[in-house]
């Protein structure tokens, strides 16, 4: 569909010219806060312009492959044109407007990038979600956000249709598939006929851009709302120094498109630098596939959760000396110093740690070239001022355990989430004095390096997924065998932590085969909520420890798991 390239209206791009090209402007620093910013016009279109002026090499902006031998390469000029077309589909064909919510539930297909940038061009707030979601997860997200539109695949389209009576608010349903589906608009054919002429909105930096759902100790996932500031943060000098990406880099972040890690690692960071985003559309995670990919393609930069690195190492292949790989970065869960060392020994490449949350994006990390301290997740990345605080928000001295806090007063830094949408109580709960309390326990040393210790609450971090115990307990409660349950984290050599369920059986099931029942309950959880949350460990118990008021003492069970009792 890219026969001509004519509809591109380049924005003035003064902002990006000041930093993205040349040695940079000294007045461009981590604390500047331009009133307006839009990643599509300020970054994507900037690189498209550079391509037109012959100032960017021939490497693609997006390089997509799958296991069936399909391959696709798009330049920034093509991305600009296709996302202008997408913007027109979203607004003209679908009638969506700035400020409307759109659920974006796609696997790693190129259209994910088109819809995300198309939304940014139009001010439609997109909500990435994993394709592992089940009926209930999707219904909840639609209802709580009052989404006007959804983009998904033919696998999930029937699920969405089955929700029509419970959620009649969908104005538009876009299908990304080679097949058609009744009642759904065919995205692929629509962008072919849509006009490439589109004028990007002039978004204010603090206007909303995207929402990520994130789990907490209690209740259902919260809508973590981010402004365009999340994208602008990638342009700030410290973020550029953190990864030190070049236009010639080929960047691979295999994280699921539903998570902020994918947004940062497969879109914002590499495209800000004019690098190539590499995407391997794996339908099922397989570390052997990953090794092959790292050998086969000229990937220079690899960002993934620690579990991915562990699973690759566990394959014990003859060689892990990847021909083009230069830099590896990991985040999303804790990494042990031994694992870091093992990766270095086997690949010859240092494994740099970073830390972030759905609320914070990239927060701290080992900057490229900076001294690595084993087990440390690095230093604060400005404009974030990170401190270790007590429960009242007082700053604690070095080497003292406390909560990892990000200063929000007097000014909330760019890149930090705006709020939990429609939930002022939960938003206020995470404010602690002058800080946002991440809920993570850590220490800082005298040189400003942070060391992660664990969650302060009951949230489970299993192979980089944040899982709320009550989400799993609610799923278990729907099974007739479960009288009550308590879900906690439990250590695991590969996934760091896994979900463990302590279950009290209903009398009818007491005589059932326990192994059989374990499998049945695991399958049940996989079917009622996103499968990554299922309890990999199950223990049947006669009763659960409780307080005198009847509240389950998850902490007691957790401590037992970690041998602390
Ligand atoms: O292990 P099982 O086979 O019993 O079950 C697995 C899957 O097979 C299964 N499953 C997956 N998709 C399914 C499905 N079942 C039914 N229908 C589907 N559509 O469910 C279980 C899913 O668990 P998993 O995803 O943990 O398993 P897997 O495949 O072993 O993947 C391993 C990892 C390491 C690749 C995966 O856990 C992963 O990607 N982890 C990283 C998550 C991540 O990116 N986190 C970052 C969050 S953002 C952040 O932290 C902020 C940083 C700035």
XYZ file of C-alpha atoms and ligand atoms in Angstrom:
618
model
C 0.000 0.000 0.000
C 2.998 2.243 0.125
C 3.093 3.134 -3.536
C 3.325 6.825 -2.901
C 4.366 8.921 -0.004
C 2.634 12.207 -0.091
C 0.422 12.838 2.885
C 3.004 13.568 5.504
C 2.675 16.898 7.317
C 5.910 17.259 9.259
C 5.576 19.081 12.544
C 8.158 21.789 13.233
C 10.133 19.199 15.254
C 12.180 21.886 16.892
C 12.140 19.872 20.047
C 13.750 16.771 18.641
C 16.203 18.601 16.439
C 17.502 20.085 19.659
C 18.425 16.799 21.137
C 18.096 13.875 18.790
C 20.534 15.151 16.206
C 23.998 16.530 16.627
C 25.735 17.177 19.935
C 22.562 18.536 21.467
C 21.497 21.826 22.904
C 22.777 22.618 26.412
C 19.403 24.097 27.357
C 17.847 20.689 26.750
C 18.106 18.985 30.117
C 16.318 16.411 32.264
C 14.111 19.012 33.863
C 12.755 20.825 30.812
C 9.065 20.410 30.394
C 7.817 21.595 27.014
C 4.129 22.376 27.117
C 3.404 20.271 24.063
C 4.781 16.918 23.062
C 3.617 14.159 20.790
C 5.752 11.084 20.146
C 4.257 10.608 16.673
C 4.966 14.058 15.332
C 8.022 14.881 17.447
C 9.873 11.593 17.150
C 8.480 9.236 14.498
C 7.978 12.012 11.947
C 11.345 13.490 12.828
C 13.080 10.259 11.832
C 10.901 10.015 8.722
C 12.116 13.487 7.827
C 15.718 12.447 8.491
C 15.231 9.519 6.122
C 13.873 11.849 3.453
C 16.868 14.124 3.900
C 19.180 11.104 3.617
C 20.359 11.604 7.194
C 19.426 8.186 8.513
C 20.850 4.883 7.299
C 18.862 2.250 5.397
C 18.060 0.033 8.387
C 14.334 -0.360 9.011
C 12.404 1.222 11.858
C 10.441 -1.992 12.364
C 11.754 -5.417 11.457
C 9.193 -8.127 12.090
C 9.575 -11.889 11.619
C 7.660 -14.993 12.599
C 8.409 -18.718 12.700
C 6.599 -19.334 9.409
C 9.265 -17.485 7.443
C 7.290 -14.254 7.020
C 9.249 -11.056 7.299
C 8.340 -7.385 7.113
C 10.477 -4.269 7.217
C 9.116 -0.739 7.507
C 11.091 2.496 7.398
C 10.109 5.484 9.541
C 8.597 7.056 6.420
C 6.411 4.007 6.014
C 5.509 4.012 9.698
C 4.565 7.669 9.415
C 2.341 7.067 6.432
C 0.729 3.925 7.833
C 0.067 5.507 11.212
C -1.476 8.573 9.517
C -3.783 6.161 7.704
C -4.483 4.387 11.006
C -5.293 7.729 12.634
C -7.862 8.356 9.893
C -9.364 4.896 10.324
C -9.710 5.456 14.052
C -11.265 8.899 13.817
C -13.086 8.952 10.479
C -14.188 5.343 9.978
C -14.604 4.434 13.634
C -15.690 7.863 14.867
C -13.380 7.755 17.870
C -12.307 11.060 19.382
C -9.488 12.463 21.445
C -9.888 11.234 25.041
C -11.796 8.056 24.114
C -10.431 4.779 25.458
C -9.414 1.985 23.106
C -8.482 -1.538 24.236
C -5.480 -2.742 22.257
C -5.259 -6.506 22.663
C -2.943 -7.811 19.985
C -0.013 -10.200 19.982
C 3.324 -9.081 18.513
C 1.919 -8.220 15.085
C 3.032 -5.080 13.196
C -0.454 -3.592 13.541
C 0.149 -3.198 17.289
C 2.725 -0.502 16.484
C 0.412 1.136 13.942
C -2.509 1.351 16.339
C -0.365 2.603 19.234
C 1.127 5.426 17.136
C -2.228 6.051 15.420
C -3.741 6.606 18.855
C -0.933 8.959 19.847
C -1.570 10.981 16.660
C -5.242 11.347 17.512
C -5.219 11.580 21.306
C -7.189 8.338 21.664
C -6.047 6.761 24.927
C -4.916 3.225 24.225
C -4.907 0.426 26.770
C -2.491 -2.381 25.871
C -3.520 -5.770 27.212
C -2.039 -9.257 26.976
C -3.694 -11.756 24.657
C -3.611 -14.197 27.570
C -6.673 -12.375 28.927
C -9.879 -14.337 29.317
C -13.543 -13.248 29.063
C -13.672 -11.882 32.602
C -10.425 -9.931 32.277
C -11.609 -8.299 29.081
C -15.079 -7.511 30.427
C -13.594 -5.904 33.508
C -11.243 -3.740 31.446
C -14.008 -2.593 29.114
C -16.406 -1.803 31.942
C -13.975 0.011 34.192
C -12.537 2.131 31.360
C -15.838 2.609 29.508
C -13.860 1.835 26.366
C -15.409 3.003 23.113
C -13.328 0.742 20.919
C -11.311 -2.448 20.782
C -8.673 -3.812 18.413
C -8.008 -7.513 18.594
C -7.567 -10.806 16.727
C -9.973 -13.450 15.431
C -9.178 -15.596 18.496
C -10.504 -13.008 20.918
C -13.260 -11.533 18.698
C -15.851 -14.191 19.746
C -14.959 -13.549 23.387
C -15.629 -9.830 22.913
C -18.896 -10.603 21.087
C -20.039 -12.779 23.968
C -19.799 -9.709 26.215
C -22.112 -7.524 24.131
C -25.042 -7.647 26.575
C -22.849 -7.051 29.618
C -20.903 -4.257 27.955
C -22.898 -2.548 25.212
C -20.599 0.506 25.152
C -18.324 -0.567 22.290
C -18.797 1.837 19.409
C -16.199 0.185 17.237
C -14.556 -3.233 16.925
C -11.477 -3.540 14.744
C -10.191 -6.915 13.696
C -6.578 -7.645 12.755
C -6.785 -10.857 10.796
C -6.681 -12.325 7.312
C -10.198 -13.589 7.851
C -13.297 -11.480 8.226
C -15.623 -11.612 11.175
C -19.252 -10.469 11.220
C -19.747 -7.184 13.035
C -16.040 -6.370 12.967
C -14.215 -3.823 10.806
C -11.280 -5.218 8.895
C -8.300 -3.116 9.955
C -5.968 -4.394 7.239
C -8.263 -3.476 4.374
C -9.305 -0.185 5.972
C -5.773 1.180 6.196
C -5.230 0.345 2.546
C -8.068 2.648 1.513
C -7.653 5.312 4.211
C -6.113 8.642 3.352
C -2.468 9.128 4.351
C -3.212 12.815 4.993
C -3.494 13.456 8.665
C -2.592 16.344 10.925
C -1.344 15.159 14.278
C -3.002 16.666 17.362
C -1.009 19.167 19.369
C -1.061 17.211 22.570
C -0.051 18.825 25.815
C 2.763 16.931 27.489
C 0.526 16.190 30.441
C -2.491 15.042 28.410
C -3.316 11.349 28.842
C -1.736 8.946 26.339
C -2.019 5.338 27.534
C -3.311 3.151 30.340
C -1.679 -0.002 31.693
C -3.595 -2.283 34.033
C -1.617 -3.299 37.051
C -2.312 -5.639 39.948
C -2.313 -4.734 43.615
C -2.706 -6.601 46.904
C -6.459 -6.281 46.899
C -9.198 -5.893 44.349
C -8.991 -5.974 40.598
C -6.195 -4.448 38.482
C -5.924 -0.677 38.551
C -5.891 1.610 35.528
C -2.461 3.217 35.614
C -2.812 6.334 33.479
C 0.208 7.832 31.724
C 0.554 11.139 29.949
C 2.591 11.912 26.835
C 5.306 12.691 29.404
C 6.069 8.955 29.495
C 7.200 9.192 25.884
C 8.933 12.538 26.342
C 10.983 11.017 29.155
C 12.740 8.785 26.613
C 13.956 11.932 24.837
C 15.503 13.473 27.965
C 19.315 13.392 28.169
C 19.611 10.915 31.058
C 17.378 8.368 29.361
C 19.491 8.698 26.200
C 22.633 8.116 28.256
C 21.087 5.152 30.027
C 20.859 2.936 26.945
C 23.141 4.927 24.588
C 21.327 3.625 21.525
C 22.485 4.444 17.997
C 20.483 4.563 14.779
C 22.356 1.436 13.671
C 21.218 -0.581 16.710
C 18.777 -3.450 16.303
C 16.800 -3.640 19.520
C 14.895 -6.712 20.658
C 12.556 -6.726 23.659
C 10.398 -9.882 23.580
C 8.098 -8.728 26.396
C 4.377 -9.206 25.727
C 2.746 -6.197 24.070
C 0.443 -5.868 27.077
C 3.148 -4.589 29.411
C 4.853 -1.249 29.830
C 8.187 -3.003 29.283
C 7.146 -3.596 25.709
C 5.966 -0.012 25.268
C 9.306 1.282 26.542
C 11.561 -1.398 25.054
C 9.830 -2.138 21.776
C 8.719 1.346 20.913
C 9.680 4.439 22.906
C 13.381 3.897 23.618
C 14.550 2.463 20.286
C 12.464 4.787 18.126
C 13.542 7.846 20.075
C 17.097 6.917 19.132
C 16.143 6.163 15.524
C 17.112 2.497 16.062
C 15.478 -0.588 14.597
C 12.796 -2.289 16.652
C 13.132 -6.019 16.071
C 10.048 -8.158 16.697
C 9.861 -11.929 16.680
C 6.226 -13.011 16.689
C 6.566 -16.064 18.924
C 3.181 -17.620 19.645
C 4.573 -19.680 22.498
C 7.653 -18.775 24.501
C 10.551 -21.098 23.771
C 14.100 -20.274 24.939
C 15.552 -22.375 22.097
C 13.793 -20.137 19.587
C 15.260 -17.112 21.323
C 18.783 -18.471 21.105
C 18.322 -19.169 17.398
C 16.952 -15.669 16.841
C 19.914 -14.095 18.592
C 22.236 -16.087 16.318
C 20.288 -15.519 13.116
C 19.484 -11.783 13.160
C 21.879 -8.865 13.651
C 20.433 -7.972 17.044
C 22.723 -5.658 18.983
C 20.598 -4.952 22.015
C 18.486 -7.366 24.061
C 16.094 -6.377 26.856
C 14.086 -9.049 28.685
C 12.945 -10.157 32.127
C 15.502 -12.105 34.236
C 13.446 -15.311 33.815
C 14.132 -15.163 30.080
C 17.909 -14.976 30.662
C 17.664 -17.809 33.219
C 15.688 -19.979 30.808
C 18.214 -19.340 28.037
C 21.106 -20.263 30.329
C 19.254 -23.375 31.452
C 19.269 -24.717 27.890
C 22.980 -25.288 28.316
C 23.736 -24.807 24.629
C 27.184 -25.401 23.184
C 27.683 -21.703 22.591
C 26.004 -18.493 23.621
C 28.509 -16.259 21.826
C 26.019 -14.290 19.772
C 27.674 -12.697 16.738
C 26.238 -9.163 16.890
C 24.908 -8.790 20.414
C 26.578 -5.897 22.239
C 24.421 -5.047 25.189
C 21.903 -6.826 27.453
C 19.558 -5.269 29.938
C 17.070 -6.859 32.300
C 14.253 -5.740 34.578
C 10.799 -6.549 35.851
C 11.947 -8.881 38.651
C 15.001 -9.486 40.825
C 18.236 -10.814 39.351
C 20.823 -12.656 41.410
C 24.542 -11.718 41.162
C 25.357 -15.378 40.240
C 23.001 -15.183 37.266
C 24.566 -11.942 36.112
C 27.998 -13.571 36.308
C 26.873 -16.733 34.540
C 25.507 -14.678 31.642
C 28.772 -12.758 31.355
C 30.829 -15.952 31.380
C 28.749 -17.701 28.747
C 28.062 -14.806 26.382
C 30.976 -12.484 27.071
C 28.408 -9.704 27.565
C 27.566 -7.876 30.759
C 23.971 -8.034 31.913
C 22.815 -4.597 33.036
C 19.950 -4.340 35.500
C 17.150 -1.819 35.449
C 14.065 -1.326 37.563
C 10.626 -0.010 36.804
C 6.923 -0.510 37.283
C 3.784 0.081 35.252
C 3.428 3.281 37.276
C 6.957 4.502 36.668
C 8.407 3.202 33.411
C 12.174 2.972 33.607
C 13.085 4.248 37.038
C 16.671 3.375 37.810
C 19.311 1.320 36.094
C 22.949 0.677 35.384
C 23.763 3.226 32.694
C 25.651 1.809 29.745
C 29.351 1.895 30.596
C 28.740 2.497 34.289
C 30.391 0.234 36.854
C 28.169 -2.752 37.600
C 27.749 -3.632 41.248
C 26.606 -7.243 41.491
C 22.926 -7.454 42.414
C 22.336 -3.723 42.069
C 19.602 -2.286 39.889
C 21.651 0.842 39.354
C 21.175 4.531 40.015
C 18.194 6.856 39.665
C 17.550 8.066 36.132
C 16.767 11.807 36.293
C 14.381 13.532 36.470
C 13.412 10.862 39.000
C 14.748 11.657 42.438
C 14.648 8.311 44.193
C 15.158 7.856 47.902
C 14.734 5.103 50.422
C 11.980 6.244 52.736
C 10.214 5.080 55.880
C 6.439 4.672 56.153
C 6.030 8.402 56.808
C 8.108 9.541 53.855
C 11.273 10.393 55.792
C 14.487 9.773 53.876
C 16.543 6.955 55.352
C 20.364 6.877 55.395
C 22.428 4.626 53.070
C 22.416 0.875 53.673
C 19.112 1.008 55.571
C 16.157 -1.032 54.360
C 13.079 0.987 53.463
C 10.544 1.700 50.723
C 11.726 2.845 47.335
C 10.173 6.266 46.879
C 10.104 8.701 43.946
C 9.827 12.380 44.817
C 6.550 13.906 43.608
C 6.594 17.184 45.509
C 6.898 20.006 44.733
C 6.775 18.698 41.141
C 5.787 15.280 39.852
C 8.548 14.208 37.431
C 7.902 13.453 33.778
C 7.308 9.781 33.160
C 5.594 9.007 36.435
C 1.956 7.903 36.081
C -0.769 10.529 36.404
C -3.095 8.551 38.698
C -5.054 5.345 39.027
C -8.010 6.339 36.886
C -11.295 6.731 38.808
C -9.587 5.702 42.009
C -8.494 8.699 44.096
C -8.331 6.496 47.191
C -5.772 4.093 45.705
C -3.894 7.037 44.168
C -3.684 8.706 47.578
C -2.658 5.440 49.242
C 0.610 5.305 47.304
C 1.540 8.880 48.228
C 3.827 9.010 51.204
C 4.943 12.481 52.300
C 6.729 14.036 49.334
C 7.080 10.674 47.584
C 5.295 8.089 45.488
C 5.778 4.839 47.397
C 6.522 2.043 44.900
C 5.745 -0.643 47.502
C 9.133 -2.180 46.819
C 11.701 -2.626 49.578
C 15.277 -1.642 48.803
C 18.476 -0.077 50.080
C 20.790 2.547 48.603
C 24.535 2.571 49.133
C 26.776 5.602 49.638
C 27.405 5.838 45.869
C 23.695 5.949 45.001
C 23.302 2.345 43.803
C 19.958 0.716 44.645
C 19.543 -2.902 45.754
C 16.142 -4.556 45.483
C 14.922 -6.553 48.481
C 11.315 -7.501 47.704
C 7.710 -6.352 47.831
C 6.399 -4.694 50.953
C 2.944 -6.147 50.349
C 1.303 -9.382 49.195
C 1.803 -8.743 45.468
C 3.548 -11.606 43.672
C 6.175 -11.056 40.984
C 6.326 -14.281 39.010
C 8.820 -14.197 36.110
C 8.252 -10.464 35.740
C 4.459 -10.556 35.962
C 2.847 -8.601 38.765
C 0.024 -10.717 40.181
C -2.493 -9.724 42.843
C -3.234 -12.622 45.236
C -6.937 -11.791 45.407
C -7.246 -12.162 41.618
C -6.100 -15.791 41.936
C -8.111 -16.392 45.120
C -11.261 -15.108 43.391
C -10.639 -17.432 40.453
C -10.139 -20.410 42.800
C -13.294 -19.525 44.746
C -15.344 -20.233 41.638
C -14.386 -23.916 41.767
C -16.670 -26.166 43.859
C -13.681 -27.886 45.497
C -12.435 -24.686 47.116
C -13.876 -23.707 50.484
C -11.278 -20.966 50.871
C -7.785 -20.205 49.729
C -4.797 -17.978 50.374
C -2.379 -17.135 47.610
C 1.200 -16.080 48.268
C 4.551 -15.900 46.526
C 6.922 -18.826 46.779
C 10.574 -18.996 45.701
C 11.446 -20.619 42.389
C 14.909 -21.140 40.861
C 13.830 -20.196 37.333
C 10.922 -17.778 37.684
C 12.245 -16.031 40.793
C 8.864 -16.382 42.445
C 5.766 -18.345 41.568
C 2.156 -18.251 42.698
C 1.377 -20.726 45.481
C -2.159 -21.461 46.620
C -3.021 -22.872 50.042
C -6.421 -24.455 49.668
C -9.026 -25.646 52.149
C -11.248 -28.161 50.384
C -15.012 -28.367 50.618
C -16.140 -31.607 52.378
C -17.281 -33.197 49.089
C -13.764 -33.054 47.648
C -11.802 -34.170 50.679
C -11.451 -37.735 49.405
C -10.453 -36.736 45.843
C -7.041 -37.556 44.426
C -4.823 -34.573 45.297
C -2.616 -34.639 42.207
C -5.644 -34.813 39.969
C -7.323 -32.009 41.874
C -4.190 -29.844 41.653
C -4.177 -30.174 37.874
C -7.909 -29.481 37.683
C -7.627 -26.354 39.812
C -4.641 -25.088 37.816
C -6.568 -25.598 34.604
C -9.583 -23.896 36.133
C -7.574 -20.762 37.013
C -6.056 -20.709 33.516
C -9.554 -20.742 32.068
C -11.112 -17.985 34.176
C -8.253 -15.512 34.287
C -5.081 -14.841 32.282
C -3.092 -18.124 32.455
C 0.173 -16.551 33.622
C -1.526 -16.131 37.033
C -2.219 -19.819 37.674
C -0.788 -21.348 40.872
C 2.250 -23.384 39.891
C 2.322 -24.721 43.466
C -0.731 -25.970 45.367
C -0.919 -27.179 48.956
C -4.083 -28.514 50.542
C -4.439 -27.524 54.173
C -7.113 -28.207 56.830
C -7.345 -24.507 57.707
C -5.738 -21.130 56.998
C -3.988 -18.979 59.604
C -6.237 -16.048 60.554
C -6.258 -12.995 62.786
C -8.846 -12.801 65.573
C -11.001 -10.714 63.264
C -10.926 -13.517 60.677
C -8.490 -11.968 58.179
C -6.214 -14.492 56.476
C -2.578 -14.032 57.483
C -0.922 -14.308 54.077
C 2.331 -12.998 55.549
C 2.584 -16.030 57.814
C 2.237 -18.422 54.890
C 4.681 -16.389 52.821
C 7.304 -16.399 55.546
C 7.030 -20.186 55.748
C 7.648 -20.397 51.986
C 10.818 -18.372 52.317
C 11.980 -20.340 55.364
C 11.613 -17.321 57.634
C 9.587 -19.116 60.313
O 3.924 -23.017 32.102
P 2.661 -23.544 31.507
O 2.872 -24.141 30.169
O 1.906 -24.436 32.445
O 1.659 -22.293 31.282
C 2.032 -21.073 30.676
C 1.613 -21.037 29.209
O 1.826 -22.230 28.539
C 0.134 -20.775 29.340
N -0.414 -19.927 28.281
C 0.173 -18.892 27.672
N -0.665 -18.361 26.787
C -1.809 -19.054 26.867
C -1.644 -20.062 27.822
N -2.599 -20.937 28.127
C -3.770 -20.797 27.474
N -4.006 -19.847 26.552
C -3.060 -18.976 26.216
N -3.283 -18.026 25.308
O -0.055 -20.079 30.563
C 1.137 -20.023 31.313
C 1.670 -18.613 31.138
O 2.770 -18.360 31.952
P 4.041 -17.563 31.434
O 3.665 -16.542 30.422
O 4.784 -17.050 32.617
O 4.846 -18.753 30.812
P 5.997 -18.994 29.799
O 5.367 -19.242 28.490
O 6.838 -20.062 30.387
O 6.842 -17.639 29.685
C 8.001 -17.397 30.421
C 8.385 -15.931 30.252
C 9.622 -15.649 31.097
C 8.690 -15.643 28.785
C 7.195 -15.069 30.712
O 6.892 -15.375 32.028
C 7.472 -13.592 30.524
O 7.373 -13.073 29.436
N 7.843 -12.870 31.595
C 8.164 -11.485 31.542
C 6.968 -10.631 31.797
C 7.293 -9.172 31.533
O 7.620 -8.783 30.447
N 7.205 -8.346 32.577
C 7.461 -6.977 32.496
C 6.308 -6.224 33.094
S 6.518 -4.488 32.963
C 7.611 -4.076 34.189
O 8.000 -4.861 34.976
C 8.087 -2.674 34.248
C 9.527 -2.563 33.761
C 9.827 -1.205 33.242
